[in-house]
């Protein structure tokens, strides 16, 4: 029998791996992918709690909002990435440090 | 010199912190909790169980691919796998609409967008360089620090779970919810999307014009 | 023995009742007409004068006066046909204010006394308006003059006809204002403006007394009317104190009237209304009289205090010692003004007021004694000054002061009707004299110095005859009215034994005043005939050596002298000086009507009057008399007609005062005024009885005094031939100088009042300059020092702190910026590390 804990474990792993991605990637696009993973982890939790604990559709609605925001984030983030690339001719985040000092 | 020394100290502190944290979690939280409420004994594997485990494995494997792959392109493919898996999991959770949305938006939209970005910003031949990570050590450290906490919370917390209802379509209920209780956030979300649209165009075009 | 002078005894036995009131609705028209005339001329007079000429202006003014006079006659007609006890017309317009039980209405009333005054004011006022047409013909501000005149009449009518103290006081101040405006009519001349101010200020002193007396009277009538002090009030049921507490204040006049406490149906308590005051004092049953008589304040009888304070007001208005000084200066105004205000009407306001309140004064022999004494002193004092004046208007001015003294003797000794009668006769003959002098002044081209006149009888016969008749009247020959009033006054003075001073009975005061009065009357006859002979007999002395003499003119000397002492003091001399200095050089005739003339007049350092004439010449060629000619001339018919009418009045009014001794009936005026003058009935005193033979003797003495004065003046001044005056003057140089300079009273005032006032002001100024300014500067310096200290604190402490904070921030920031690597992962590690710590802590704590 699949229980809530199974999904939570999957969500936690997704979150942790996304976090690791964000933390270790130098590529801006890679960082964005990590963010997507984190959001997915959260989404899995939302939907799982919705299904196993609260019932109704509130959790799913939240998941949908998260998806919407993720899409928006992806659009803006990728536009920024393009902008960075045009400015620095690279998307290595270590080089995008004009604001430093 | 100084920056190297600073970095060394920072890493040292981080490692010590994480080690202390791991030790503490292991000795004080996880083991007593496990002893207090042992994991339910797994029953016989049914077909849905198998499908779940497959999907879960697919998801985690995809995510691991995203995190570990050195090639950005493989990362994108890993992301695809992870998202697909997650979408499949949603079906198990009686969230058919969310699953379809996941498919449409994440895989059909976000992922394509990401792939476009990858294609636009880096030469394919150069992918290795562009996806260079900070190094495995930091990632592992982070994984070691975060994963146990989350897993412990997930596994050991006595969730007030109830017996889930039968799987049923939720599209109608979600539609109702969006247009009644969540109307304002829904509209705000549409505004956010509009702003995002315009913002993305402006950000991307601006630099093109500057060129 | 017959008691010819005690006609009233019979009445005294009767209980006096309330005044019966006849309400009429036209009395307000009497003051209204002059007010409207004044308003028209004041507002649009200048325009009318420019559009239609001066005629329209005086027509408006004279029409207003005639209308007022006509309404006054109508009222007289009505009042004449009422029974003697009911002769009281009242006309209430509206309620002005209601406070508690006191109401003040805008109301007019005519009783026989105010009726007489109203007729005098409107009648003689009208004549003087007519006279002014000729006299002021050359005045550019013609409209202003007539506007002021009408305003004055309006105010005087308010004063006379007011039904209560409030209206009367309004008129009282109004005549003061009009007087100020008219005295300073030629305000471009500083001396005349100063004379106006002097009159105003002197009147203020008097008004202070008037108001104080009024308030004291109000106070005396108010308060708790309990019969505690040995039953001062007979009517014990009257408890106004409790009533006041129990009843809410009245909102309307009717309510107030209903609230007012009554005893025997008579309103008692504080009131401003003359009739209510009279009723409650006169009617014995109210007990108000006893209470007033027995009320003392600081050991002084309150009635005496009230009487004396009110008399101080009368002193100011009626120019008595010591406040008379403004009246001679008031001669700076145009001559008709002098006639109207300072002889016939305004100055009699004080006498009128005392007569009006006769029932109060009669209750206090002390107040009466003071009134009579001051009157007698003024009479003799002013008469003596009049002896040696050369300015014809000054002579008349002092004569007026002196005659006012006689009036106060009359009202002071209790012969109210006699004082009032003298007021009436004086109004006629003094108006005649003043207007005669005006005619002379105009005829002599605005010359006022009698030494420059002489022989005018052949140039201006009508003026001469009317002037002579008026002299006969004032001197006291039985063929004119002055004898009858003056004789009655002096006789009553002799027979009064009830006067007191400081509450001490002084039966000798009456006879003493009689003696003083006879001496003053002799003096009056002397200086009046002196003025007549100097002016009208002998040879004309004008037109020669005018300007050479001018510099040695005693006027100039005195003016210079007093100007060194004080500015205001020489206002009167300066005014005369101004008139004397008007440039009537022989060249005038030749140069008349040319611009050079105007220039010449200005070149003489001329004043408003001269300038006025010059411009009048230029823009008003229609004036009928070329009075810039070299010889004197008779005045236009409007002026002589007025003189004749007034002289006729001076004769006819004698029939109002034919003594009982001759006719065995009360004099007509006494009979007429009796309802308004209940004084004798109220008072406990009576005039002393004397045999008829003594009465005849007194009349003989009066005629003798007049004759002596006349003969002396004739001998000394007729035709200007006698050398005696000059020798006498040389012989008694010192005394002459003292008298000529009016006993240096003005200088005394300058020394005693003005100089201390100025010194005080200077001291205050010094105090202000040193102490106050020093304090202010000290405070300023302290403030500045504190400011500097504050600035230092601000600069070194506060700024230092701020800078230190800023530098610390900057320094920390400089160190901290190393943390800002710009690597997003670094931040992530930081955030995660923090989260880890929080989680760890959370577990540790739980």
Short mmCIF file of N, CA and C in Angstrom, two decimals, chain A residues 19 22-23 25 31 93-94 96-97 100-101, chain C residues 817-818 820-825 828-829 832:
data_model
loop_
_atom_site.label_atom_id
_atom_site.label_comp_id
_atom_site.label_asym_id
_atom_site.label_seq_id
_atom_site.Cartn_x
_atom_site.Cartn_y
_atom_site.Cartn_z
N UNK A 19 18.07 21.33 -4.58
CA UNK A 19 18.94 22.23 -3.80
C UNK A 19 20.40 22.01 -4.17
N UNK A 22 21.06 23.60 -7.50
CA UNK A 22 21.21 25.06 -7.40
C UNK A 22 22.55 25.41 -6.80
N UNK A 23 22.95 24.62 -5.78
CA UNK A 23 24.16 24.97 -5.07
C UNK A 23 25.41 24.69 -5.87
N UNK A 25 25.72 24.06 -9.44
CA UNK A 25 25.84 24.44 -10.84
C UNK A 25 26.48 25.81 -11.01
N UNK A 31 21.02 26.14 -12.84
CA UNK A 31 20.44 26.63 -11.58
C UNK A 31 18.93 26.70 -11.70
N UNK A 93 27.74 31.76 -13.78
CA UNK A 93 27.33 32.77 -12.81
C UNK A 93 28.50 33.40 -12.09
N UNK A 94 29.65 32.73 -12.12
CA UNK A 94 30.79 33.34 -11.42
C UNK A 94 31.27 34.61 -12.12
N UNK A 96 29.24 36.68 -13.65
CA UNK A 96 28.25 37.77 -13.57
C UNK A 96 28.31 38.44 -12.20
N UNK A 97 29.45 39.08 -11.95
CA UNK A 97 29.64 39.68 -10.62
C UNK A 97 30.06 41.14 -10.72
N UNK A 100 29.87 43.25 -7.60
CA UNK A 100 30.74 42.99 -6.47
C UNK A 100 31.66 44.18 -6.24
N UNK A 101 31.66 44.61 -5.04
CA UNK A 101 32.47 45.75 -4.61
C UNK A 101 32.30 47.00 -5.43
N UNK C 817 31.82 44.08 2.74
CA UNK C 817 31.63 43.88 1.31
C UNK C 817 32.39 42.66 0.80
N UNK C 818 33.33 42.22 1.61
CA UNK C 818 34.03 41.01 1.19
C UNK C 818 33.09 39.82 1.19
N UNK C 820 30.11 39.93 0.17
CA UNK C 820 29.34 40.02 -1.06
C UNK C 820 30.20 39.55 -2.24
N UNK C 821 30.15 38.24 -2.43
CA UNK C 821 31.03 37.68 -3.48
C UNK C 821 30.46 37.84 -4.86
N UNK C 822 29.11 38.02 -4.91
CA UNK C 822 28.49 38.06 -6.21
C UNK C 822 28.18 36.65 -6.70
N UNK C 823 28.50 35.64 -5.93
CA UNK C 823 28.20 34.26 -6.33
C UNK C 823 26.96 33.80 -5.61
N UNK C 824 26.03 33.44 -6.37
CA UNK C 824 24.73 33.15 -5.80
C UNK C 824 24.79 31.94 -4.89
N UNK C 825 25.69 31.03 -5.24
CA UNK C 825 25.79 29.82 -4.42
C UNK C 825 26.30 30.13 -3.02
N UNK C 828 23.51 31.05 -1.07
CA UNK C 828 22.68 29.88 -0.77
C UNK C 828 23.26 29.11 0.40
N UNK C 829 24.55 28.91 0.37
CA UNK C 829 25.17 28.23 1.50
C UNK C 829 24.92 28.98 2.78
N UNK C 832 21.37 28.36 3.82
CA UNK C 832 21.19 27.00 4.32
C UNK C 832 21.84 26.80 5.67
#
